[in-house]
Coordinates of C-alpha atoms in Angstrom, one line a residue:
X1 CA 0.0 -0.1 0.0
X2 CA 1.4 3.4 -1.0
X3 CA 1.8 6.2 1.3
X4 CA -0.8 8.3 -0.4
X5 CA -3.4 5.7 0.1
X6 CA -2.6 5.3 3.9
X7 CA -3.0 9.1 4.4
X8 CA -6.3 9.0 2.8
X9 CA -7.6 6.0 5.0
X10 CA -6.5 7.9 8.2
X11 CA -7.6 11.4 7.1
X12 CA -11.3 10.2 6.8
X13 CA -11.9 9.0 10.2
X14 CA -10.0 12.0 11.6
X15 CA -12.2 14.5 9.8
X16 CA -15.3 12.8 11.1
X17 CA -14.2 12.8 14.7
X18 CA -13.2 16.5 14.5
X19 CA -16.6 17.4 13.0
X20 CA -18.4 15.5 15.6
X21 CA -16.4 17.1 18.5
X22 CA -17.0 20.5 16.8
X23 CA -20.7 20.1 16.9
X24 CA -20.7 19.1 20.4
X25 CA -18.9 22.1 21.3
X26 CA -21.2 24.4 19.6
X27 CA -24.2 22.8 21.0
X28 CA -22.9 23.0 24.6
X29 CA -22.3 26.8 24.0
X30 CA -26.1 27.5 22.9
X31 CA -27.6 30.1 25.3
X32 CA -31.1 29.7 26.6
X33 CA -33.6 32.4 26.0
X34 CA -35.4 34.5 28.7
X35 CA -39.2 33.8 28.7
X36 CA -42.1 35.4 30.6
X37 CA -45.7 34.2 30.4
X38 CA -48.8 36.5 30.3
X39 CA -52.5 36.0 30.3
X40 CA -54.5 34.9 27.1
X41 CA -55.9 37.6 25.0
X42 CA -59.2 38.9 26.0
X43 CA -62.1 38.4 23.7
X44 CA -63.6 41.6 22.2
X45 CA -67.4 41.9 22.6
X46 CA -70.1 44.6 22.5
X47 CA -71.8 45.6 25.8
X48 CA -74.7 47.4 27.1
X49 CA -75.5 48.9 30.5
X50 CA -79.1 48.1 31.8
X51 CA -81.0 51.3 32.2
X52 CA -84.2 51.0 34.0
X53 CA -87.1 53.4 33.9
X54 CA -90.7 54.0 32.7
X55 CA -91.7 52.4 29.4
X56 CA -94.8 52.5 27.5
X57 CA -95.7 49.3 25.6
X58 CA -96.5 49.4 22.0
X59 CA -98.3 46.6 20.1
X60 CA -98.1 46.4 16.5
X61 CA -100.6 44.9 14.0
X62 CA -101.9 45.1 10.5
X63 CA -105.5 45.3 8.9
X64 CA -107.6 46.2 6.0
X65 CA -109.6 49.6 6.1
X66 CA -113.3 49.4 6.1
X67 CA -116.1 52.1 6.0
X68 CA -117.5 52.6 9.5
X69 CA -121.0 53.2 8.0
X70 CA -122.1 51.1 5.0
X71 CA -125.8 50.9 4.0
X72 CA -127.6 49.0 1.3
X73 CA -130.5 51.3 0.0
X74 CA -133.5 49.3 -1.1
X75 CA -136.5 50.8 -2.9
X76 CA -139.7 50.9 -0.9
X77 CA -141.7 52.4 -3.8
X78 CA -142.7 51.1 -7.2
X79 CA -142.8 53.2 -10.2
X80 CA -140.9 55.2 -12.9
X81 CA -137.6 57.1 -12.0
X82 CA -138.0 60.8 -12.4
X83 CA -134.5 61.6 -11.0
X84 CA -131.3 59.8 -10.3
X85 CA -128.2 61.9 -9.4
X86 CA -125.5 61.2 -11.8
X87 CA -127.4 58.2 -12.8
X88 CA -126.2 56.6 -9.6
X89 CA -122.8 55.8 -11.1
X90 CA -120.0 54.5 -8.9
X91 CA -118.3 57.0 -6.9
X92 CA -121.0 59.5 -7.0
X93 CA -120.8 61.8 -3.8
X94 CA -124.0 62.5 -1.9
X95 CA -124.6 64.8 1.1
X96 CA -126.6 63.7 4.2
X97 CA -130.4 64.6 3.7
X98 CA -129.8 65.3 -0.1
X99 CA -132.1 63.6 -2.7
X100 CA -130.2 60.8 -4.4
X101 CA -133.3 59.6 -6.4
X102 CA -137.2 60.2 -7.0
X103 CA -139.8 57.8 -8.1
X104 CA -143.0 59.0 -9.8
X105 CA -145.4 59.8 -6.9
X106 CA -148.3 61.8 -8.5
X107 CA -151.0 59.2 -7.6
X108 CA -149.7 58.9 -3.8
X109 CA -149.7 62.8 -3.8
X110 CA -153.3 63.2 -5.1
X111 CA -154.5 60.6 -2.4
X112 CA -152.7 62.5 0.3
X113 CA -154.4 65.6 -0.7
X114 CA -157.7 64.1 -0.5
X115 CA -157.1 62.7 2.9
X116 CA -155.8 66.1 4.2
X117 CA -159.1 67.7 2.8
X118 CA -161.2 65.1 4.5
X119 CA -159.3 65.8 7.8
X120 CA -159.7 69.5 7.5
X121 CA -163.4 69.1 6.9
X122 CA -163.8 66.9 10.0
X123 CA -161.9 69.4 12.2
X124 CA -164.2 72.2 10.8
X125 CA -167.5 70.2 11.7
X126 CA -166.1 69.8 15.3
X127 CA -165.8 73.5 16.2
X128 CA -169.6 74.4 16.2
X129 CA -170.1 71.8 18.9
X130 CA -167.2 72.8 21.0
X131 CA -168.0 76.6 20.8
X132 CA -171.4 75.9 22.6
X133 CA -169.9 73.7 25.4
X134 CA -166.5 75.4 26.2
X135 CA -165.0 78.5 25.1
X136 CA -161.5 77.6 26.1
X137 CA -161.5 74.2 24.3
X138 CA -163.1 75.9 21.3
X139 CA -160.2 78.4 21.1
X140 CA -157.6 75.6 21.2
X141 CA -159.2 73.7 18.4
X142 CA -159.8 76.9 16.4
X143 CA -156.2 77.8 16.5
X144 CA -155.2 74.3 15.5
X145 CA -157.6 74.6 12.5
X146 CA -155.9 77.5 11.4
X147 CA -152.4 75.8 11.3
X148 CA -153.6 73.1 8.9
X149 CA -152.4 73.5 5.4
X150 CA -153.4 71.2 2.7
X151 CA -149.9 71.6 1.1
X152 CA -147.9 70.9 4.3
X153 CA -147.6 68.0 6.7
X154 CA -150.4 67.7 9.2
X155 CA -149.6 69.4 12.7
X156 CA -149.8 67.2 15.8
X157 CA -153.3 66.8 17.4
X158 CA -154.1 69.0 20.2
X159 CA -154.1 67.6 23.8
X160 CA -157.6 66.2 24.7
X161 CA -158.2 67.3 28.4
X162 CA -161.6 65.7 29.4
X163 CA -164.0 63.0 28.6
X164 CA -166.7 65.3 26.9
X165 CA -164.1 66.7 24.5
X166 CA -162.8 63.2 23.8
X167 CA -166.4 62.0 22.9
X168 CA -167.0 64.9 20.6
X169 CA -163.6 64.4 18.8
X170 CA -164.2 60.6 18.5
X171 CA -167.7 61.2 17.1
X172 CA -166.1 63.2 14.1
X173 CA -163.6 60.4 13.5
X174 CA -160.8 63.1 14.0
X175 CA -158.2 60.7 15.3
X176 CA -158.7 58.0 12.5
X177 CA -158.4 60.7 9.8
X178 CA -155.5 62.2 11.2
X179 CA -153.4 59.0 11.1
X180 CA -154.8 58.2 7.8
X181 CA -153.2 61.4 6.6
X182 CA -150.0 60.6 8.7
X183 CA -149.7 57.2 6.9
X184 CA -150.1 58.7 3.5
X185 CA -147.2 61.2 4.2
X186 CA -145.1 58.5 5.3
X187 CA -145.8 56.6 2.0
X188 CA -145.1 59.6 -0.1
X189 CA -141.6 60.2 1.6
X190 CA -140.6 56.7 0.4
X191 CA -140.8 58.2 -3.2
X192 CA -138.0 60.6 -2.5
X193 CA -134.8 58.7 -1.6
X194 CA -132.4 60.7 0.5
X195 CA -128.9 60.0 1.8
X196 CA -128.7 59.2 5.6
X197 CA -125.2 60.4 5.8
X198 CA -122.5 61.7 3.7
X199 CA -121.0 59.2 1.6
X200 CA -120.2 57.6 -1.9
X201 CA -122.3 55.5 -4.2
X202 CA -121.6 52.0 -5.3
X203 CA -124.2 50.8 -7.8
X204 CA -124.5 49.3 -11.2
X205 CA -126.5 52.6 -12.2
X206 CA -130.0 53.6 -12.3
X207 CA -131.0 56.0 -15.1
X208 CA -134.1 58.4 -15.3
X209 CA -137.2 56.9 -16.7
X210 CA -136.2 53.3 -15.8
X211 CA -138.6 51.4 -13.7
X212 CA -137.9 50.2 -10.1
X213 CA -140.0 48.0 -7.9
X214 CA -140.5 47.6 -4.3
X215 CA -137.6 45.6 -2.7
X216 CA -135.2 46.3 -5.5
X217 CA -131.5 47.0 -4.3
X218 CA -130.7 50.5 -5.8
X219 CA -127.1 51.3 -4.5
X220 CA -124.7 51.0 -1.6
X221 CA -123.6 54.0 0.3
X222 CA -120.4 54.1 2.0
X223 CA -118.8 56.6 4.3
X224 CA -115.4 57.3 3.1
X225 CA -114.3 59.7 5.9
X226 CA -115.4 57.8 9.0
X227 CA -113.4 54.6 8.8
X228 CA -112.4 51.5 10.9
X229 CA -109.6 48.9 10.8
X230 CA -110.1 45.5 12.3
X231 CA -106.8 44.5 13.8
X232 CA -106.3 40.8 15.0
X233 CA -104.2 40.5 18.1
X234 CA -102.8 37.6 20.0
X235 CA -104.4 37.1 23.4
X236 CA -101.0 37.9 25.0
X237 CA -101.0 41.3 23.1
X238 CA -104.5 42.2 24.0
X239 CA -103.7 41.8 27.7
X240 CA -101.2 44.7 27.3
X241 CA -104.0 47.2 26.3
X242 CA -106.2 49.4 28.7
X243 CA -109.5 49.4 26.9
X244 CA -111.2 51.7 29.4
X245 CA -109.0 54.6 28.1
X246 CA -109.7 54.0 24.3
X247 CA -105.9 53.4 23.4
X248 CA -104.3 55.8 20.9
X249 CA -103.3 54.3 17.6
X250 CA -100.8 55.5 14.9
X251 CA -102.0 54.2 11.5
X252 CA -99.5 54.1 8.7
X253 CA -100.0 53.4 4.9
X254 CA -97.2 50.9 5.0
X255 CA -94.7 49.5 7.6
X256 CA -92.0 51.8 6.4
X257 CA -93.7 54.9 7.7
X258 CA -94.9 57.6 5.3
X259 CA -98.2 58.9 5.6
X260 CA -99.9 58.6 9.0
X261 CA -103.2 59.2 10.6
X262 CA -104.3 59.0 14.3
X263 CA -107.2 56.9 15.7
X264 CA -108.4 55.2 18.6
X265 CA -109.6 51.6 19.6
X266 CA -113.3 52.1 20.3
X267 CA -114.4 48.4 20.7
X268 CA -113.2 44.8 20.8
X269 CA -114.7 41.2 20.0
X270 CA -115.4 38.9 22.7
X271 CA -115.0 35.8 20.6
X272 CA -111.5 34.4 20.0
X273 CA -110.9 32.9 16.5
X274 CA -110.4 29.1 17.1
X275 CA -107.9 28.7 14.1
X276 CA -105.5 31.7 14.8
X277 CA -106.3 32.2 18.5
X278 CA -106.6 36.1 17.9
X279 CA -108.9 38.6 19.1
X280 CA -110.2 41.5 16.7
X281 CA -109.9 45.0 18.2
X282 CA -111.4 47.9 16.0
X283 CA -109.4 51.0 15.4
X284 CA -111.7 54.0 14.3
X285 CA -110.4 57.1 12.6
X286 CA -111.4 59.9 10.0
X287 CA -109.9 60.6 6.6
X288 CA -111.5 64.2 5.9
X289 CA -109.0 64.9 3.2
X290 CA -109.8 61.4 1.5
X291 CA -106.0 60.7 1.2
X292 CA -106.1 57.7 -1.2
X293 CA -103.8 55.7 0.9
X294 CA -106.4 55.5 3.7
X295 CA -109.6 54.8 1.5
X296 CA -111.5 51.6 2.2
X297 CA -109.9 48.4 1.0
X298 CA -106.2 49.7 1.7
X299 CA -103.8 47.6 3.7
X300 CA -102.4 49.6 6.7
X301 CA -100.0 49.0 9.6
X302 CA -100.9 50.2 13.2
X303 CA -99.0 50.9 16.4
X304 CA -101.1 50.8 19.5
X305 CA -100.2 52.6 22.6
X306 CA -100.2 49.8 25.5
X307 CA -99.7 49.8 29.3
X308 CA -97.0 51.9 30.9
X309 CA -94.5 49.7 32.9
X310 CA -92.3 51.1 35.5
X311 CA -88.8 50.1 36.6
X312 CA -88.0 48.0 33.4
X313 CA -85.4 47.9 30.7
X314 CA -85.6 46.8 27.1
X315 CA -83.0 44.4 25.6
X316 CA -82.8 42.4 22.5
X317 CA -84.8 39.3 23.2
X318 CA -82.4 36.9 21.2
X319 CA -79.8 37.6 24.0
X320 CA -81.9 35.6 26.5
X321 CA -81.5 31.8 26.4
X322 CA -84.3 29.3 27.1
X323 CA -83.5 29.4 30.8
X324 CA -84.0 33.2 31.1
X325 CA -80.1 34.0 31.3
X326 CA -78.0 36.5 29.7
X327 CA -74.2 36.9 29.6
X328 CA -72.8 39.7 31.6
X329 CA -69.5 41.6 31.9
X330 CA -68.1 41.3 35.5
X331 CA -66.9 44.8 36.1
X332 CA -64.2 44.0 38.9
X333 CA -62.8 41.1 36.9
X334 CA -63.3 41.9 33.2
X335 CA -64.6 38.3 32.8
X336 CA -67.8 36.8 31.3
X337 CA -70.6 36.1 33.6
X338 CA -74.2 34.9 33.6
X339 CA -77.3 36.5 35.1
X340 CA -80.9 35.5 35.2
X341 CA -83.5 38.0 34.1
X342 CA -87.3 38.3 34.6
X343 CA -89.2 39.0 31.5
X344 CA -92.4 40.8 31.8
X345 CA -93.4 41.6 28.3
X346 CA -92.2 41.1 24.7
X347 CA -92.1 44.0 22.0
X348 CA -91.2 42.7 18.7
X349 CA -87.5 41.8 18.7
X350 CA -87.3 43.4 22.3
X351 CA -87.7 41.8 25.8
X352 CA -88.9 43.8 28.6
X353 CA -87.2 42.9 31.9
X354 CA -87.9 43.8 35.4
X355 CA -85.3 45.5 37.7
X356 CA -84.4 42.6 40.1
X357 CA -80.6 42.7 39.1
X358 CA -77.6 44.5 40.7
X359 CA -77.0 48.1 39.8
X360 CA -75.0 49.0 36.8
X361 CA -75.3 45.5 35.3
X362 CA -73.7 45.3 31.9
X363 CA -74.8 42.6 29.6
X364 CA -72.9 41.3 26.6
X365 CA -74.8 42.0 23.3
X366 CA -72.3 40.0 21.0
X367 CA -73.3 36.4 20.2
X368 CA -70.4 34.3 21.5
X369 CA -69.2 31.1 20.1
X370 CA -68.6 28.6 22.9
X371 CA -68.7 31.1 25.8
X372 CA -67.1 30.2 28.9
X373 CA -68.3 31.8 32.2
X374 CA -65.0 33.3 33.7
X375 CA -63.2 33.9 30.4
X376 CA -61.5 37.3 29.8
X377 CA -63.5 39.8 27.7
X378 CA -63.1 43.4 26.8
X379 CA -65.7 45.9 25.6
X380 CA -65.4 47.4 22.2
X381 CA -68.0 50.2 22.7
X382 CA -67.4 51.0 26.4
X383 CA -63.7 51.7 26.6
X384 CA -64.0 52.6 30.4
X385 CA -64.6 48.9 31.0
X386 CA -61.5 47.7 28.9
X387 CA -58.9 46.2 31.0
X388 CA -55.2 47.5 30.9
X389 CA -53.5 45.7 28.0
X390 CA -50.0 44.2 28.1
X391 CA -47.9 45.6 25.3
X392 CA -44.9 43.5 23.9
X393 CA -41.6 45.3 23.7
X394 CA -39.4 45.1 20.6
X395 CA -38.1 41.8 19.9
X396 CA -40.6 39.8 21.9
X397 CA -42.5 36.9 20.2
X398 CA -45.8 35.2 21.2
X399 CA -45.4 31.3 21.8
X400 CA -48.0 28.7 22.9
X401 CA -47.7 27.6 26.5
X402 CA -48.4 24.2 27.8
X403 CA -51.7 25.3 29.3
X404 CA -53.2 26.4 25.8
X405 CA -52.5 30.1 26.3
X406 CA -49.7 32.0 25.0
X407 CA -46.3 33.2 26.3
X408 CA -44.0 36.1 25.2
X409 CA -40.3 35.4 24.8
X410 CA -37.5 37.8 24.4
X411 CA -34.2 36.7 22.7
X412 CA -31.0 37.3 24.9
X413 CA -28.7 40.0 23.5

């Protein structure tokens, strides 16, 4: 074996030994880093302080507007139409007491004049007998005779004061003829059809010279100014209303607001709908300007003023779990707590709770994933509740600790 080969064989193990010893030396001189542990980072949440006071409940509902007064007018006379306002077309407006339609009544008028004439003659034949018996009674009947006009409704009969007067009046059939005239006057009034109140006509139309018969439906009269909205409420909601005070109601054309009118609850039903378990309350209001958003048939949203509760607070109802608990912010520790609340009423998305909790209770309004009572939290919207933070110096790093938290480490110089 040559010298060169021997040197190679000896050099390789020597290099390996030297490398191994060098690595050992370097490993033994590695310096340990200085470590310091700190608390896990607090979870950021939104918070709200419970403020208790007086709160008026508000019940919301929906309904369809109806006319407070709606009347079907039926003909009580038979004959030819001599007048029909605007031919009784849909939407025709009529005033209370105004003539809407007339039916030919000449034969009825003639009979009435004949009966009035007979009545006038009967009273005239009574006067001579009364003049002989009693001047005072005679004067009373004479004055009455002068008030009778064949072209006007018959006046009321004078008061009969004694038996002798009653006998003479009966002998002349004064009372029978009087009521015959009154009945004919009533019959004649049925030939002039007048509006019982201001309203709008709904009809298929009746034109002049057409023929109508007794019992025929002529038109429907609806009051477009005085209106009512039936609003179905749950039993629990109706309990929050004081019906003895006619609760005030705000009526909106739609749920987004816009046009609004004011009304009041004037009555309620006494029967509960068996299917929906609701009770109808009736909101009455006036639409004097005839705003088209509040005409009969329109759908409206209402807000009803309910009972006034004292020493209560409103919180989002989704914050309360099935057992009546909410998560709280523990002021002295800055940790998550849990508090039971007593709910006295529900208002849409809000729950009304009674003041039976410690003063200045702060609730957590953020929905937490896997919340743990006692975990560190900090308030985003209430900086005064935020615990002091631990800042890392330059060169610090964050490492996980054995307990699942984190630790800051600083490299040695």
